Amino acid sequence: MSRMKTVLVGLASALVLATGVVALSPPASAASLVEVTNFGNNPGGMRMHIYVPDNRPANPPIVVAMHGCGGSGPGFYSGSEFASLSNQYGFIVIYPSAMQEAGFGRCFDTWSDASKRRGGGSDPVSIESMVNYARTQHGGDINRVYATGSSSGGMMTQHMLAVYPDLFKAGASFMGVPFNCFANAAAYPPGGPCTNGTMNRTPQQWGDMVRAAHPGFTGTRPPIQLWHGTNDTLVPYSLLQESIEQWTNVHGLSQTPTSTDTPQANWNRRRFGTQVEAYAIQGAGHSLPSTGMARAAIQFFGLDRAAPTTPPGNPTTPPGNPTTPPGNPTTPPGNPTTPPGNPTTPPGGAGCSATVSLNQWTGGFVATVRVTAGSAGTNGWSVSMTLPGGASVTGVWNANRSGNSGTVQFSNVSYNGRLGSGQSTEFGFQGSGSGSGMTPSCTAS
């Protein structure tokens, strides 16, 4: 078994890695985890476990919490904080167990054609049946259903929000990938085109994939919270940006954050309106959720407070997102009056131009650089950028790099150098120190 396969199976089977330093026991309560064997239509052949807290309202919300590859519902129950939070706030938790082999353990099906459309079959239909069981047997509120998960479960979280936007009211994806990142089963293992660090679609392409999953849907799309460790190499950190592009496009939002902050040490959050939140966890590998992150997800869902007076599931403001986000001053910290990366005149070079968008926090930043070809197009490109004193590059995606500090050169990789007239591509890099004032210069070949 390859090193990558060993890591992935070990991570998800006991959630030793997928929960970081968290080592939790089942919550102290008379309630217990119960397996349900006949919950309805089950084309994915999945197992279902459910946790129903003793203290709950007449129509409790429903949270679907999904494990990583090689794991199980009971493993995620004992290795995460969702059940103890359900005791506190009175929501039902469904823990599905994936049963489809992906070559390195059982994973949720986010690759088959059947799984990629509403009612198409496979795991999504099985999960829908589990939700309906919780509604009919335990009085669960069908208007307050939420999805969350880690790794493969994080992938399925984004998947379910795309395929069943009429069922799920919000989601929190830990270390996931955008919907339809995997073309088929052969593309699923690590090293495939989704998870080998080369995935780079446009926001429009990503958004169109979501819209195609349920083309008749005209309602409000569910808000989403996205989490990723900056040192994750199993599911590359660069995929956080691809997910941001997908869901901001789905919600009709700009890719420029409306606010940034640091709710806890090393948790760097970007907000895009009230519908999309993205957390970059500094220094974390493939190890989420860790302590406190499940609570942040529950807060995003709006389950840490009494049910609203507006009919459940249809609040004026999406659940978990107050009109003025807490902890965000009028001017977000680290963001100058003029939004970074939007100079009045975009800098450019022979045959191409480049602009930079900056997400900064105390001691570090992530920069996204958009390269746009001139009228003649490009066969390749290079971007030169001078970093402020004391700043250095610590990671890069979708580009090659020469140098770490001072003047750094970035150049195209094999798949994004050729651009037609007016076409664009993006690359990104993470740095330590301050990135304020960087001005890119682009040269085409």
Tab-separated table of C-alpha atoms in Angstrom:
chain	number	residue	atom	x	y	z
A	1	MET	CA	0.000	0.000	0.000
A	2	SER	CA	1.434	3.375	-0.938
A	3	ARG	CA	2.246	5.993	1.685
A	4	MET	CA	-0.671	8.120	0.476
A	5	LYS	CA	-3.065	5.198	0.746
A	6	THR	CA	-1.819	4.364	4.243
A	7	VAL	CA	-2.252	7.942	5.419
A	8	LEU	CA	-5.783	8.208	4.027
A	9	VAL	CA	-7.025	4.950	5.482
A	10	GLY	CA	-5.430	5.613	8.821
A	11	LEU	CA	-6.829	9.124	8.944
A	12	ALA	CA	-10.424	8.271	8.369
A	13	SER	CA	-10.778	4.882	9.992
A	14	ALA	CA	-10.289	6.161	13.534
A	15	LEU	CA	-10.311	9.916	12.862
A	16	VAL	CA	-6.955	10.172	14.598
A	17	LEU	CA	-5.817	12.656	11.972
A	18	ALA	CA	-9.189	13.937	10.830
A	19	THR	CA	-9.896	15.329	14.271
A	20	GLY	CA	-6.419	16.682	15.005
A	21	VAL	CA	-5.744	16.633	18.732
A	22	VAL	CA	-9.354	15.891	19.634
A	23	ALA	CA	-9.802	12.571	21.466
A	24	LEU	CA	-13.407	12.499	22.509
A	25	SER	CA	-15.556	9.979	24.320
A	26	PRO	CA	-19.243	9.568	23.490
A	27	PRO	CA	-21.254	12.325	25.169
A	28	ALA	CA	-22.498	11.687	28.703
A	29	SER	CA	-26.239	11.250	28.273
A	30	ALA	CA	-28.958	8.644	28.539
A	31	ALA	CA	-29.314	9.009	24.773
A	32	SER	CA	-27.174	6.687	22.668
A	33	LEU	CA	-26.133	6.100	19.093
A	34	VAL	CA	-28.614	3.757	17.399
A	35	GLU	CA	-28.269	1.916	14.093
A	36	VAL	CA	-31.266	2.007	11.743
A	37	THR	CA	-31.410	-0.867	9.252
A	38	ASN	CA	-34.559	-0.065	7.272
A	39	PHE	CA	-34.605	3.654	6.654
A	40	GLY	CA	-35.946	3.669	3.096
A	41	ASN	CA	-34.537	3.737	-0.431
A	42	ASN	CA	-30.826	2.942	-0.155
A	43	PRO	CA	-29.163	2.650	-3.585
A	44	GLY	CA	-25.760	3.400	-2.028
A	45	GLY	CA	-26.047	0.363	0.277
A	46	MET	CA	-25.131	2.629	3.202
A	47	ARG	CA	-25.434	2.100	6.948
A	48	MET	CA	-27.233	4.640	9.109
A	49	HIS	CA	-26.677	5.583	12.738
A	50	ILE	CA	-28.664	8.300	14.478
A	51	TYR	CA	-28.244	10.229	17.712
A	52	VAL	CA	-31.401	11.756	19.194
A	53	PRO	CA	-30.688	13.851	22.325
A	54	ASP	CA	-32.924	13.487	25.363
A	55	ASN	CA	-33.663	17.213	25.547
A	56	ARG	CA	-34.922	18.567	22.246
A	57	PRO	CA	-37.789	20.667	20.885
A	58	ALA	CA	-40.870	19.082	19.338
A	59	ASN	CA	-39.429	19.530	15.834
A	60	PRO	CA	-35.643	19.422	16.217
A	61	PRO	CA	-33.232	20.401	13.439
A	62	ILE	CA	-31.312	17.633	11.664
A	63	VAL	CA	-27.537	17.602	11.078
A	64	VAL	CA	-25.962	15.012	8.750
A	65	ALA	CA	-22.328	14.469	9.898
A	66	MET	CA	-20.070	12.478	7.541
A	67	HIS	CA	-16.749	10.718	8.103
A	68	GLY	CA	-13.574	10.533	6.003
A	69	CYS	CA	-12.439	7.662	3.747
A	70	GLY	CA	-12.055	4.379	5.594
A	71	GLY	CA	-14.027	5.684	8.566
A	72	SER	CA	-17.549	5.053	9.790
A	73	GLY	CA	-20.534	6.807	11.280
A	74	PRO	CA	-19.848	5.475	14.784
A	75	GLY	CA	-16.212	6.537	14.463
A	76	PHE	CA	-17.196	10.085	13.573
A	77	TYR	CA	-19.728	10.072	16.427
A	78	SER	CA	-17.061	9.262	19.010
A	79	GLY	CA	-14.282	11.293	17.392
A	80	SER	CA	-16.054	14.623	16.824
A	81	GLU	CA	-17.979	17.138	18.910
A	82	PHE	CA	-21.325	17.121	17.109
A	83	ALA	CA	-23.139	14.721	19.472
A	84	SER	CA	-22.138	16.645	22.598
A	85	LEU	CA	-23.305	19.848	20.919
A	86	SER	CA	-26.622	18.179	20.074
A	87	ASN	CA	-27.105	17.503	23.798
A	88	GLN	CA	-26.592	21.196	24.428
A	89	TYR	CA	-28.741	22.577	21.613
A	90	GLY	CA	-31.283	19.834	20.928
A	91	PHE	CA	-30.693	18.817	17.301
A	92	ILE	CA	-30.672	15.304	15.812
A	93	VAL	CA	-27.413	14.006	14.291
A	94	ILE	CA	-27.378	11.430	11.484
A	95	TYR	CA	-24.075	9.586	11.000
A	96	PRO	CA	-24.031	7.798	7.612
A	97	SER	CA	-21.416	5.122	6.905
A	98	ALA	CA	-20.116	4.952	3.339
A	99	MET	CA	-19.903	1.437	1.900
A	100	GLN	CA	-18.438	1.998	-1.580
A	101	GLU	CA	-14.805	1.032	-2.036
A	102	ALA	CA	-12.537	3.609	-3.648
A	103	GLY	CA	-9.313	1.599	-3.683
A	104	PHE	CA	-8.140	2.810	-0.264
A	105	GLY	CA	-11.167	2.356	1.954
A	106	ARG	CA	-14.861	3.111	1.866
A	107	CYS	CA	-15.646	6.660	0.751
A	108	PHE	CA	-18.765	8.652	-0.066
A	109	ASP	CA	-19.586	8.501	-3.765
A	110	THR	CA	-18.881	11.930	-5.252
A	111	TRP	CA	-17.618	10.566	-8.568
A	112	SER	CA	-20.380	8.574	-10.316
A	113	ASP	CA	-22.802	10.031	-12.840
A	114	ALA	CA	-25.716	8.773	-10.739
A	115	SER	CA	-24.541	10.779	-7.727
A	116	LYS	CA	-24.284	14.067	-9.600
A	117	ARG	CA	-27.948	14.835	-10.171
A	118	ARG	CA	-30.922	15.165	-7.885
A	119	GLY	CA	-32.639	11.791	-7.475
A	120	GLY	CA	-30.043	10.104	-9.688
A	121	GLY	CA	-29.169	7.372	-7.227
A	122	SER	CA	-26.177	6.200	-5.198
A	123	ASP	CA	-25.197	7.760	-1.844
A	124	PRO	CA	-27.060	11.088	-2.165
A	125	VAL	CA	-30.416	9.302	-2.441
A	126	SER	CA	-29.523	7.110	0.552
A	127	ILE	CA	-28.717	10.204	2.612
A	128	GLU	CA	-31.993	11.828	1.577
A	129	SER	CA	-33.779	8.704	2.831
A	130	MET	CA	-31.998	9.007	6.185
A	131	VAL	CA	-33.198	12.598	6.540
A	132	ASN	CA	-36.761	11.561	5.755
A	133	TYR	CA	-36.515	8.805	8.360
A	134	ALA	CA	-35.443	11.343	11.008
A	135	ARG	CA	-38.400	13.506	10.008
A	136	THR	CA	-41.049	10.792	10.152
A	137	GLN	CA	-39.758	8.786	13.125
A	138	HIS	CA	-38.379	11.552	15.356
A	139	GLY	CA	-40.270	14.659	14.268
A	140	GLY	CA	-37.209	16.253	12.685
A	141	ASP	CA	-37.766	19.648	11.077
A	142	ILE	CA	-37.445	19.149	7.322
A	143	ASN	CA	-36.988	22.920	6.960
A	144	ARG	CA	-33.845	22.870	9.104
A	145	VAL	CA	-31.540	20.209	7.668
A	146	TYR	CA	-27.751	20.768	7.527
A	147	ALA	CA	-24.719	18.883	6.216
A	148	THR	CA	-21.161	18.680	7.495
A	149	GLY	CA	-18.225	16.319	7.154
A	150	SER	CA	-14.479	15.749	7.071
A	151	SER	CA	-12.355	14.858	4.017
A	152	SER	CA	-14.585	12.469	2.008
A	153	GLY	CA	-17.442	13.699	4.196
A	154	GLY	CA	-16.464	17.295	3.443
A	155	MET	CA	-16.566	16.454	-0.243
A	156	MET	CA	-20.024	14.938	0.185
A	157	THR	CA	-21.147	18.043	2.082
A	158	GLN	CA	-20.484	20.248	-0.955
A	159	HIS	CA	-21.960	17.516	-3.131
A	160	MET	CA	-25.258	17.366	-1.215
A	161	LEU	CA	-25.663	21.156	-1.247
A	162	ALA	CA	-25.346	21.020	-5.040
A	163	VAL	CA	-27.606	18.010	-5.648
A	164	TYR	CA	-30.229	18.745	-2.959
A	165	PRO	CA	-30.330	22.550	-2.522
A	166	ASP	CA	-34.034	22.234	-1.714
A	167	LEU	CA	-33.332	19.918	1.249
A	168	PHE	CA	-30.204	21.334	2.908
A	169	LYS	CA	-30.323	24.814	4.379
A	170	ALA	CA	-26.542	25.199	4.955
A	171	GLY	CA	-23.332	23.175	5.054
A	172	ALA	CA	-19.882	23.147	6.659
A	173	SER	CA	-17.205	21.344	4.639
A	174	PHE	CA	-13.896	20.376	6.264
A	175	MET	CA	-11.059	19.574	3.839
A	176	GLY	CA	-13.465	19.007	0.955
A	177	VAL	CA	-13.370	19.661	-2.777
A	178	PRO	CA	-15.780	21.521	-5.081
A	179	PHE	CA	-18.792	19.691	-6.458
A	180	ASN	CA	-17.931	17.613	-9.567
A	181	CYS	CA	-14.175	17.833	-8.982
A	182	PHE	CA	-13.967	14.087	-9.756
A	183	ALA	CA	-14.858	13.154	-13.325
A	184	ASN	CA	-15.274	9.441	-12.504
A	185	ALA	CA	-14.116	6.707	-10.125
A	186	ALA	CA	-10.676	6.502	-11.754
A	187	ALA	CA	-10.107	10.190	-10.987
A	188	TYR	CA	-10.942	9.806	-7.276
A	189	PRO	CA	-7.711	8.500	-5.698
A	190	PRO	CA	-4.991	10.926	-4.545
A	191	GLY	CA	-2.797	11.919	-7.458
A	192	GLY	CA	-5.746	12.265	-9.823
A	193	PRO	CA	-6.494	15.551	-11.588
A	194	CYS	CA	-8.685	16.829	-8.744
A	195	THR	CA	-6.286	16.302	-5.852
A	196	ASN	CA	-2.838	16.475	-7.473
A	197	GLY	CA	-2.710	20.265	-7.213
A	198	THR	CA	-3.460	21.031	-10.863
A	199	MET	CA	-7.228	21.627	-10.671
A	200	ASN	CA	-8.022	25.125	-11.944
A	201	ARG	CA	-11.448	25.852	-13.403
A	202	THR	CA	-13.057	29.244	-13.753
A	203	PRO	CA	-15.728	30.356	-11.271
A	204	GLN	CA	-18.294	30.207	-14.075
A	205	GLN	CA	-17.354	26.619	-14.935
A	206	TRP	CA	-17.623	25.580	-11.284
A	207	GLY	CA	-20.929	27.378	-10.835
A	208	ASP	CA	-22.412	25.859	-13.986
A	209	MET	CA	-21.680	22.384	-12.619
A	210	VAL	CA	-23.730	23.094	-9.502
A	211	ARG	CA	-26.597	24.567	-11.498
A	212	ALA	CA	-26.637	21.499	-13.794
A	213	ALA	CA	-27.103	19.137	-10.821
A	214	HIS	CA	-30.676	20.368	-10.259
A	215	PRO	CA	-31.512	22.556	-13.276
A	216	GLY	CA	-35.114	23.098	-12.209
A	217	PHE	CA	-34.180	24.629	-8.870
A	218	THR	CA	-35.132	28.314	-8.544
A	219	GLY	CA	-35.009	28.760	-4.761
A	220	THR	CA	-32.373	30.250	-2.480
A	221	ARG	CA	-29.090	28.363	-2.517
A	222	PRO	CA	-27.831	27.168	0.883
A	223	PRO	CA	-24.952	29.111	2.472
A	224	ILE	CA	-21.695	27.233	3.013
A	225	GLN	CA	-18.739	27.308	5.378
A	226	LEU	CA	-15.413	26.010	4.020
A	227	TRP	CA	-12.427	24.871	6.135
A	228	HIS	CA	-8.925	23.866	5.039
A	229	GLY	CA	-5.452	23.557	6.565
A	230	THR	CA	-2.722	25.509	4.835
A	231	ASN	CA	-0.315	22.553	5.107
A	232	ASP	CA	-2.776	19.965	3.778
A	233	THR	CA	-1.060	18.042	0.988
A	234	LEU	CA	-3.478	15.091	0.845
A	235	VAL	CA	-6.387	17.271	-0.260
A	236	PRO	CA	-4.361	20.304	-1.381
A	237	TYR	CA	-4.995	23.661	0.259
A	238	SER	CA	-5.341	25.191	-3.224
A	239	LEU	CA	-8.729	23.472	-3.510
A	240	LEU	CA	-10.111	25.841	-0.882
A	241	GLN	CA	-9.845	28.612	-3.471
A	242	GLU	CA	-11.569	26.455	-6.099
A	243	SER	CA	-14.451	25.857	-3.662
A	244	ILE	CA	-14.636	29.579	-2.928
A	245	GLU	CA	-14.859	30.288	-6.645
A	246	GLN	CA	-17.617	27.718	-7.102
A	247	TRP	CA	-19.867	28.854	-4.296
A	248	THR	CA	-19.374	32.599	-4.733
A	249	ASN	CA	-20.355	32.129	-8.372
A	250	VAL	CA	-23.405	30.065	-7.380
A	251	HIS	CA	-24.490	32.849	-5.015
A	252	GLY	CA	-23.677	35.630	-7.495
A	253	LEU	CA	-20.964	37.096	-5.245
A	254	SER	CA	-17.637	38.786	-5.898
A	255	GLN	CA	-14.525	36.756	-5.113
A	256	THR	CA	-13.245	39.713	-3.116
A	257	PRO	CA	-14.072	39.141	0.568
A	258	THR	CA	-16.459	41.576	2.211
A	259	SER	CA	-14.602	41.081	5.499
A	260	THR	CA	-11.649	39.208	6.989
A	261	ASP	CA	-10.810	38.414	10.587
A	262	THR	CA	-9.137	35.920	12.925
A	263	PRO	CA	-11.796	34.446	15.278
A	264	GLN	CA	-9.130	32.351	17.027
A	265	ALA	CA	-5.375	32.064	16.762
A	266	ASN	CA	-4.445	30.650	13.344
A	267	TRP	CA	-8.078	30.691	12.128
A	268	ASN	CA	-8.085	33.169	9.265
A	269	ARG	CA	-11.609	33.763	8.004
A	270	ARG	CA	-12.851	35.392	4.821
A	271	ARG	CA	-16.520	36.247	4.418
A	272	PHE	CA	-18.214	36.741	1.070
A	273	GLY	CA	-21.499	38.419	1.848
A	274	THR	CA	-23.474	36.274	4.262
A	275	GLN	CA	-23.529	33.140	2.119
A	276	VAL	CA	-19.906	31.949	1.988
A	277	GLU	CA	-17.309	31.702	4.766
A	278	ALA	CA	-13.797	30.343	4.205
A	279	TYR	CA	-11.358	29.407	6.981
A	280	ALA	CA	-7.649	28.940	6.309
A	281	ILE	CA	-6.172	27.165	9.342
A	282	GLN	CA	-2.518	28.142	9.530
A	283	GLY	CA	-0.079	25.248	9.799
A	284	ALA	CA	-2.778	22.553	9.860
A	285	GLY	CA	-2.465	19.478	7.689
A	286	HIS	CA	-5.195	16.970	6.850
A	287	SER	CA	-6.484	17.128	10.413
A	288	LEU	CA	-9.840	18.915	10.622
A	289	PRO	CA	-12.152	19.439	12.414
A	290	SER	CA	-10.176	20.091	15.594
A	291	THR	CA	-11.385	21.470	18.901
A	292	GLY	CA	-14.002	24.211	18.610
A	293	MET	CA	-14.578	23.898	14.860
A	294	ALA	CA	-17.783	21.860	15.162
A	295	ARG	CA	-19.188	24.580	17.418
A	296	ALA	CA	-18.295	27.207	14.813
A	297	ALA	CA	-20.188	25.145	12.212
A	298	ILE	CA	-23.233	24.858	14.482
A	299	GLN	CA	-23.127	28.619	15.038
A	300	PHE	CA	-23.009	29.138	11.272
A	301	PHE	CA	-26.129	26.979	10.960
A	302	GLY	CA	-27.834	29.086	13.621
A	303	LEU	CA	-28.386	26.090	15.905
A	304	ASP	CA	-26.740	27.655	18.969
A	305	ARG	CA	-29.802	29.768	19.727
A	306	ALA	CA	-33.567	29.447	19.990
A	307	ALA	CA	-35.549	28.766	16.819
A	308	PRO	CA	-36.447	32.010	14.997
A	309	THR	CA	-39.972	33.407	15.025
A	310	THR	CA	-39.919	33.397	11.227
A	311	PRO	CA	-40.958	29.925	9.929
A	312	PRO	CA	-37.933	27.576	10.341
A	313	GLY	CA	-35.653	27.265	7.336
A	314	ASN	CA	-36.832	30.500	5.742
A	315	PRO	CA	-35.230	33.300	7.741
A	316	THR	CA	-34.848	36.715	6.162
A	317	THR	CA	-31.116	36.433	6.741
A	318	PRO	CA	-29.490	33.032	5.961
A	319	PRO	CA	-29.099	30.923	9.155
A	320	GLY	CA	-26.073	31.580	11.302
A	321	ASN	CA	-25.203	34.869	9.619
A	322	PRO	CA	-26.232	38.005	11.525
A	323	THR	CA	-26.754	41.242	9.608
A	324	THR	CA	-23.469	42.569	10.953
A	325	PRO	CA	-20.986	39.668	11.361
A	326	PRO	CA	-19.654	39.609	14.953
A	327	GLY	CA	-15.992	40.340	15.422
A	328	ASN	CA	-15.650	42.358	12.230
A	329	PRO	CA	-14.837	46.039	12.750
A	330	THR	CA	-15.947	48.639	10.218
A	331	THR	CA	-12.615	48.297	8.435
A	332	PRO	CA	-11.487	44.623	8.531
A	333	PRO	CA	-8.048	44.239	10.162
A	334	GLY	CA	-5.186	44.113	7.723
A	335	ASN	CA	-7.213	45.582	4.891
A	336	PRO	CA	-6.335	49.126	3.827
A	337	THR	CA	-8.980	51.638	2.750
A	338	THR	CA	-8.385	50.736	-0.884
A	339	PRO	CA	-9.012	46.971	-1.307
A	340	PRO	CA	-5.673	45.211	-1.899
A	341	GLY	CA	-5.002	43.927	-5.350
A	342	ASN	CA	-7.259	46.408	-7.154
A	343	PRO	CA	-4.954	49.186	-8.320
A	344	THR	CA	-6.477	51.938	-10.418
A	345	THR	CA	-4.449	50.871	-13.453
A	346	PRO	CA	-3.777	47.140	-13.574
A	347	PRO	CA	-0.054	46.580	-14.016
A	348	GLY	CA	0.928	44.712	-17.115
A	349	GLY	CA	3.734	43.645	-19.408
A	350	ALA	CA	4.243	42.674	-23.022
A	351	GLY	CA	1.174	40.719	-24.021
A	352	CYS	CA	-0.380	40.168	-20.574
A	353	SER	CA	-1.416	41.912	-17.367
A	354	ALA	CA	-1.715	40.761	-13.758
A	355	THR	CA	-3.640	41.859	-10.687
A	356	VAL	CA	-3.341	40.593	-7.133
A	357	SER	CA	-6.054	40.074	-4.513
A	358	LEU	CA	-4.831	39.837	-0.926
A	359	ASN	CA	-6.240	38.125	2.164
A	360	GLN	CA	-4.068	39.258	5.065
A	361	TRP	CA	-3.903	38.650	8.800
A	362	THR	CA	-1.347	39.385	11.495
A	363	GLY	CA	1.840	37.622	10.446
A	364	GLY	CA	0.756	36.207	7.113
A	365	PHE	CA	-1.281	36.422	3.932
A	366	VAL	CA	-2.647	34.554	0.928
A	367	ALA	CA	-2.369	36.248	-2.470
A	368	THR	CA	-4.424	35.295	-5.548
A	369	VAL	CA	-2.964	36.565	-8.825
A	370	ARG	CA	-5.035	36.788	-12.016
A	371	VAL	CA	-3.079	36.734	-15.289
A	372	THR	CA	-4.922	38.057	-18.370
A	373	ALA	CA	-3.612	37.647	-21.921
A	374	GLY	CA	-3.423	40.585	-24.316
A	375	SER	CA	-4.835	40.619	-27.820
A	376	ALA	CA	-2.211	38.214	-29.173
A	377	GLY	CA	-2.719	35.589	-26.482
A	378	THR	CA	0.146	33.750	-24.747
A	379	ASN	CA	2.092	30.524	-25.089
A	380	GLY	CA	3.456	31.110	-21.601
A	381	TRP	CA	3.758	33.868	-19.013
A	382	SER	CA	5.830	35.022	-16.078
A	383	VAL	CA	4.942	37.394	-13.257
A	384	SER	CA	7.467	39.355	-11.231
A	385	MET	CA	6.512	40.650	-7.795
A	386	THR	CA	8.541	42.420	-5.121
A	387	LEU	CA	7.600	41.449	-1.578
A	388	PRO	CA	7.820	43.945	1.284
A	389	GLY	CA	10.794	43.694	3.632
A	390	GLY	CA	10.533	40.747	5.975
A	391	ALA	CA	7.917	38.942	3.852
A	392	SER	CA	8.580	35.556	2.268
A	393	VAL	CA	6.689	32.987	0.180
A	394	THR	CA	5.876	29.757	2.038
A	395	GLY	CA	3.767	27.952	-0.562
A	396	VAL	CA	2.499	28.322	-4.131
A	397	TRP	CA	-0.100	26.632	-6.353
A	398	ASN	CA	-0.831	26.686	-10.108
A	399	ALA	CA	2.586	28.265	-10.825
A	400	ASN	CA	6.330	27.666	-10.659
A	401	ARG	CA	8.363	29.927	-8.380
A	402	SER	CA	11.905	31.279	-8.337
A	403	GLY	CA	12.939	32.905	-5.050
A	404	ASN	CA	11.218	33.244	-1.685
A	405	SER	CA	11.754	36.891	-0.739
A	406	GLY	CA	12.600	40.220	-2.322
A	407	THR	CA	11.733	40.024	-6.032
A	408	VAL	CA	10.063	36.686	-6.710
A	409	GLN	CA	9.376	35.276	-10.173
A	410	PHE	CA	6.315	33.145	-10.879
A	411	SER	CA	5.767	31.329	-14.187
A	412	ASN	CA	3.102	29.147	-15.731
A	413	VAL	CA	2.941	25.404	-15.284
A	414	SER	CA	2.211	23.003	-18.126
A	415	TYR	CA	-1.567	23.373	-18.113
A	416	ASN	CA	-2.138	27.149	-17.771
A	417	GLY	CA	0.450	28.867	-19.965
A	418	ARG	CA	-1.488	28.987	-23.233
A	419	LEU	CA	-4.191	31.674	-23.102
A	420	GLY	CA	-6.313	33.052	-25.910
A	421	SER	CA	-6.926	36.750	-26.456
A	422	GLY	CA	-8.401	38.221	-23.273
A	423	GLN	CA	-8.449	34.876	-21.448
A	424	SER	CA	-7.374	34.654	-17.797
A	425	THR	CA	-5.953	32.151	-15.360
A	426	GLU	CA	-5.123	32.379	-11.677
A	427	PHE	CA	-2.361	31.209	-9.377
A	428	GLY	CA	-1.859	31.764	-5.682
A	429	PHE	CA	0.743	31.819	-2.986
A	430	GLN	CA	0.912	31.970	0.784
A	431	GLY	CA	3.408	34.124	2.622
A	432	SER	CA	4.647	35.145	6.040
A	433	GLY	CA	4.844	38.778	7.066
A	434	SER	CA	2.922	41.515	5.277
A	435	GLY	CA	1.935	41.380	1.618
A	436	SER	CA	0.676	44.955	1.487
A	437	GLY	CA	1.732	47.003	-1.528
A	438	MET	CA	2.812	44.166	-3.845
A	439	THR	CA	2.505	45.114	-7.534
A	440	PRO	CA	2.768	42.323	-10.135
A	441	SER	CA	4.355	42.767	-13.545
A	442	CYS	CA	3.484	40.273	-16.297
A	443	THR	CA	5.488	39.219	-19.360
A	444	ALA	CA	4.089	36.943	-22.083
A	445	SER	CA	5.896	34.554	-24.378
